[in-house]
Amino acid sequence: MREITALAEGLLETAAACARARLAAEWGEDWDGERPGRFVVLGMGKLGGGELNYSSDVDLVYVYERDGADAHGRTNREFFARLAEEVTRALRDVTPDGFCFRVDLRLRPGGGEGPLAVSLGAALSYYEAFGQTWERAAWLKARPVGGDRQLGAALLDALVPFVQRRYLDFGTIEDLQVMKRRVDASLRDPGARARDVKLGRGGIREVEFVVQAQQLVHGGKDPRVQARSTLGALARLSSCGYVDPEQAAALAVAYRFLRDVEHKLQIVHERQTHLVPRDEAEVAALARRLGFRGPEAVAQFWATHARHTAVVHEAFAALFHGPAEERRRERDPEIDALLEGLDDVEATHARLERLGFADPPAARRELRLLREGPPHAPASPRRRAALAALAPALLVELARSATPDHALHHLATFFSTVGARTSYLHLLLENLEVMRLLVRLFATSEFLSQFFLRHPELLDSLVRADLVQIVRSRAGMVEELDARLAAASDLETELDTLRRFRHEEFLRIGVHDIQGKLEPDEVAAQLTSLAETCVGAALALARREVLVRSGAPGGPAAEGLAVLGMGTLGAGELGYNSDLDLIFVYDTGEAAWWSGRTTPHEFFTRIAQRTISALQTPTREGLAYRIDTRLRPSGNQGSLVCSAEAFEAYHRTSAQLWERQALIRARLVAGPPALAARLEEIRTRFVYGRGLDAAERLEMVRMRERIERERGSGRGELGDIKTGRGGLVDIEFLVQMLQLAHGHDHPAVRVRDTRGALAALAAEGILSDDEARALGGGYAFLRAVASRLRLERDQPGEALDAEPGKLVPLARRLGYAGSDDEAVAALLEDHARHRDTVRAVYDRRLATPRT
C-alpha cells in the first residue's frame, strides 16, 4: 500500500508541476510565479491514508490560495480550474500506454456540484456553514500530495476546528449510523453483501467507521488520536485508552486480512472489485494467492473470512447498535408509566415514592425540567427526542442509586448547564456504562458532583474510566502530559492543556475511589503523583518563557531551581482539596553564565512566579492548584526564592521549632537531582542533627493544644476527626515528636509519611507493639472516614454529623451492615474507640500538666 501510494504521489507531483508550467506559458508571464498565488492538491481517502490498492481511485481536492484577476479580467478561479482539469486528465485519460489512476473529485467542497478548484477562503467558508459529518470523516485522512505543501498544511490547520471539534460530539455516531444504513441499502443482493469485503457485513468500511467515529468523538480533546492511516489511528486509540487493546489487535489483524483479500482480487485483471467471486474455481485461485494450500484451501479461506468479519461486525455493532438494544432490554413498565404520566401529579408522586425518592414533588419538578428545559431556553425537538430515548434507562439507574433525589437534582443541574448541546445526551445514549457511572457519582459524592458540574466537558473522560489503569505511575502521567503539551500551539493552549489533564486525572481518581477500587493510601499516592506531574510541567513551561523573554540561552545554570513539596504533598498524602505547599530554592551554578545578565535571584524569582501562575491563574479550563508558599524561610516576609546557601543559613541560625517539624515532610518534587541531594543533606542535618529537649517537647504539646482549641472543638460532641481530640493530628504530632527526638540515633525513622513512620518507630522499639497497633488502627480508620467525608461533602471540615440520620450514607460507604440504625451505631462505636485509644497513647507519651 505504501509503495503504490508513493507512486501515485510522484505522478501527481509531476503532473501538477508540468500542468502549471504549461498553463502559465499559455496564459502569459503574469501567470507564472507569485501573482496568481499558490496551488495544492490534497489527497483524500486511501491516498491520504497511504493505503492505495492496485486498482484504487485517487480522491483529490484542488485548492488555490486566493481569488483575483489580471488586467484582462482573467480570474484566478478560471486559471486554477483549468489547472485542475489538466492534472485530472493527465492521470485518468487513456492513451496507448493505458492510464495512471482513476480520479474521484466528489469529496471537494460542494461535492459533484462544486467548482473543480476552490480558493482557501471559500473552502473554509463552505465547511463552516455547510460541512457535514461525512466530510469531517473524509478530512481525517487528508494531506498535501502535490503542489504547494505549505498551503496544504495551512488549510489543514484551519480546518481543525471543523474536523476535530473542541466539544465532544457523540451525535457523530448517529450521523455515521445513517451513512452506514445508506451503504447497506445500496447492497440489495444478500449474496453480494456477504461476499463484499469492503462494504459488506464486517468489511473494511465497518473497521473504518469504528476508527473514524472514535477519532471524531475524541480527537478534538485528545490530539494524540489524530492519524491518517486506519491502522495507525487504531493503534493510537488503543494506547490512549479509547479502544480495548485486545479488540484493537483483533481489528488490526482483520483489517490486514481484508485489505489483502482486496489486493488479491484486484491484481488479476486490475479491476476495481471488492466481491469474492461466485465461481468456485476463482475462489480457489484467490485462496491460493492468499497463501491457503491443500484440498481444504477454500474452506480455510471462508473460515478465516468468517472469523475476521465476525470480529469486525461485533465491534461495529457494539459501537453503533449495542446501547440501543441494551436500553430496550432495561425498560421497566413502572418507569414507562411514570414518564408517560408526569402531568398526573398524584399518580406521579406515588410512583416516585415507590421508586425510592424521598421528596416526590421536587423529583417531579426536576423530571419536568429535564423534559421541557427551563422557561428561558425550552428544549429543542432533537434534545427532547434524545432525552426521551435516554430517560427510561436513566430512571432505572436513579432508582437503584443510594440517594435518588440527590442524583436527579445533580443530573437536572448538569443538563441545564450544558444547555442546547445534545452531544452530551448522545454520549450517554451510546455509553450506558458512562450513564451509570455518572448517576453513581451524583448519588454518592457531593464533592465530585460539584467538581463535575463546574467542568461538564469532562463527561467524555468518563468514557475512558474503565480502560485506564486504576493506579497510574508518575512516569506514565508525565509521558502523557508531555505528549499533550507538545501538541499545543502556544502558551495559552499549553496552560489549558495542563488544566484539562489535571481535571481528567482528578476525576479518574475520584471515580475509581467511589467505585471502591482504591484504598485511601492509594488515592493519596495518585493525587500526589498527579500534583508532582503538573508542578514539573509548570516549572518547565515557566523556565522556557523566562529564557525566551530574557533572550538568554538554556543551560545547566538556568535549570538550577528546585521545588520542595511540603505538608501532605511532601509526605505523599495529598487530599482532594489540598493546596500545594511549595518552597523554591536555587543553585547559582556556573558564575560565567550569569555574566552580563540578570542576577540568579531575579532570574529564579521570575521562574517561580511564572510556575505559580501556570498552576493557579484561572484560564477557560479553570485553575490547576492553589499554591501556598508561606512555609518558606521567614514566611510571607521572606523572598519567594532563596539560594541553597541562604536556605542552609536560615535553618542553622533562625528557624523555629515548627519549621523544623515542617521539614520532616519536605521532599523535592521538581528540579535538578544534584541540588536535590544537597537540599536533602541540609534538611537531614537540620531536622535530625540533634534530639528534642524538654522545652521543645512542651512547645509542641502547646501547639497541639492550640490547634485542638481553635479548630478541633465546636463541632458537636463528636468533634473534628482531624484536629479534634484523638484525631489525625494527635497521631501526626506524636509521630513527628518521636521522629525529632530519636531520628538522630535511629536513621530508620527518618521517613516522611505517617504510616511509614509508625512502622519504623515500632521496628526500632520506640513505640511498643500495642501502641503501634493502636495508632496504626486509629490512623487507618480516621483516614478512611476523612476520605469519605471529603467525597461526600463539598465544604471544608471533617467533623462527623451529630445527627445520626445523616450518617447513614457514610456508614454504608464505609461498609457497615445491618439496619440503618445498627450501621450508624457501629460507626460511632468504632470512632469513639479509636478516638479514646489514640488520645490515651498520646497522653501517656506526652504527659504534661494540662491547663
PDB file of N, CA and C in Angstrom, residues 234-253 466-468:
ATOM      1  N   LEU A 234      -5.903   3.289  14.772  1.00  0.00           N
ATOM      2  CA  LEU A 234      -6.358   2.238  15.684  1.00  0.00           C
ATOM      3  C   LEU A 234      -5.347   2.030  16.803  1.00  0.00           C
ATOM      4  N   ALA A 235      -4.065   2.033  16.461  1.00  0.00           N
ATOM      5  CA  ALA A 235      -3.029   1.867  17.481  1.00  0.00           C
ATOM      6  C   ALA A 235      -3.053   3.017  18.477  1.00  0.00           C
ATOM      7  N   ARG A 236      -3.254   4.225  17.990  1.00  0.00           N
ATOM      8  CA  ARG A 236      -3.285   5.376  18.896  1.00  0.00           C
ATOM      9  C   ARG A 236      -4.526   5.351  19.777  1.00  0.00           C
ATOM     10  N   LEU A 237      -5.663   4.991  19.212  1.00  0.00           N
ATOM     11  CA  LEU A 237      -6.884   4.897  20.012  1.00  0.00           C
ATOM     12  C   LEU A 237      -6.727   3.870  21.127  1.00  0.00           C
ATOM     13  N   SER A 238      -6.024   2.798  20.828  1.00  0.00           N
ATOM     14  CA  SER A 238      -5.785   1.765  21.839  1.00  0.00           C
ATOM     15  C   SER A 238      -4.843   2.267  22.916  1.00  0.00           C
ATOM     16  N   SER A 239      -3.720   2.876  22.516  1.00  0.00           N
ATOM     17  CA  SER A 239      -2.736   3.326  23.503  1.00  0.00           C
ATOM     18  C   SER A 239      -3.278   4.446  24.373  1.00  0.00           C
ATOM     19  N   CYS A 240      -4.246   5.213  23.856  1.00  0.00           N
ATOM     20  CA  CYS A 240      -4.824   6.310  24.632  1.00  0.00           C
ATOM     21  C   CYS A 240      -6.042   5.889  25.439  1.00  0.00           C
ATOM     22  N   GLY A 241      -6.435   4.613  25.337  1.00  0.00           N
ATOM     23  CA  GLY A 241      -7.495   4.107  26.205  1.00  0.00           C
ATOM     24  C   GLY A 241      -8.898   4.203  25.661  1.00  0.00           C
ATOM     25  N   TYR A 242      -9.068   4.514  24.370  1.00  0.00           N
ATOM     26  CA  TYR A 242     -10.420   4.649  23.822  1.00  0.00           C
ATOM     27  C   TYR A 242     -10.926   3.355  23.198  1.00  0.00           C
ATOM     28  N   VAL A 243     -10.024   2.449  22.855  1.00  0.00           N
ATOM     29  CA  VAL A 243     -10.388   1.143  22.319  1.00  0.00           C
ATOM     30  C   VAL A 243      -9.625   0.106  23.123  1.00  0.00           C
ATOM     31  N   ASP A 244     -10.328  -0.944  23.537  1.00  0.00           N
ATOM     32  CA  ASP A 244      -9.686  -2.000  24.307  1.00  0.00           C
ATOM     33  C   ASP A 244      -8.518  -2.595  23.506  1.00  0.00           C
ATOM     34  N   PRO A 245      -7.342  -2.768  24.136  1.00  0.00           N
ATOM     35  CA  PRO A 245      -6.168  -3.253  23.396  1.00  0.00           C
ATOM     36  C   PRO A 245      -6.389  -4.585  22.681  1.00  0.00           C
ATOM     37  N   GLU A 246      -7.091  -5.526  23.316  1.00  0.00           N
ATOM     38  CA  GLU A 246      -7.332  -6.816  22.665  1.00  0.00           C
ATOM     39  C   GLU A 246      -8.224  -6.641  21.441  1.00  0.00           C
ATOM     40  N   GLN A 247      -9.257  -5.802  21.588  1.00  0.00           N
ATOM     41  CA  GLN A 247     -10.134  -5.552  20.449  1.00  0.00           C
ATOM     42  C   GLN A 247      -9.373  -4.848  19.331  1.00  0.00           C
ATOM     43  N   ALA A 248      -8.520  -3.897  19.681  1.00  0.00           N
ATOM     44  CA  ALA A 248      -7.737  -3.180  18.671  1.00  0.00           C
ATOM     45  C   ALA A 248      -6.828  -4.143  17.915  1.00  0.00           C
ATOM     46  N   ALA A 249      -6.190  -5.054  18.631  1.00  0.00           N
ATOM     47  CA  ALA A 249      -5.306  -6.021  17.968  1.00  0.00           C
ATOM     48  C   ALA A 249      -6.091  -6.918  17.020  1.00  0.00           C
ATOM     49  N   ALA A 250      -7.269  -7.371  17.459  1.00  0.00           N
ATOM     50  CA  ALA A 250      -8.093  -8.226  16.601  1.00  0.00           C
ATOM     51  C   ALA A 250      -8.583  -7.475  15.371  1.00  0.00           C
ATOM     52  N   LEU A 251      -8.971  -6.227  15.550  1.00  0.00           N
ATOM     53  CA  LEU A 251      -9.413  -5.420  14.414  1.00  0.00           C
ATOM     54  C   LEU A 251      -8.269  -5.176  13.432  1.00  0.00           C
ATOM     55  N   ALA A 252      -7.071  -4.960  13.943  1.00  0.00           N
ATOM     56  CA  ALA A 252      -5.920  -4.732  13.073  1.00  0.00           C
ATOM     57  C   ALA A 252      -5.627  -5.970  12.221  1.00  0.00           C
ATOM     58  N   VAL A 253      -5.677  -7.145  12.842  1.00  0.00           N
ATOM     59  CA  VAL A 253      -5.453  -8.385  12.094  1.00  0.00           C
ATOM     60  C   VAL A 253      -6.540  -8.560  11.040  1.00  0.00           C
ATOM     61  N   ASP A 466     -13.039   3.018  32.457  1.00  0.00           N
ATOM     62  CA  ASP A 466     -12.904   1.581  32.666  1.00  0.00           C
ATOM     63  C   ASP A 466     -11.752   0.992  31.867  1.00  0.00           C
ATOM     64  N   LEU A 467     -11.108   1.793  31.020  1.00  0.00           N
ATOM     65  CA  LEU A 467      -9.992   1.294  30.230  1.00  0.00           C
ATOM     66  C   LEU A 467      -8.649   1.737  30.792  1.00  0.00           C
ATOM     67  N   VAL A 468      -8.635   2.874  31.482  1.00  0.00           N
ATOM     68  CA  VAL A 468      -7.388   3.401  32.013  1.00  0.00           C
ATOM     69  C   VAL A 468      -6.994   2.609  33.260  1.00  0.00           C
TER      70      VAL A 468
END
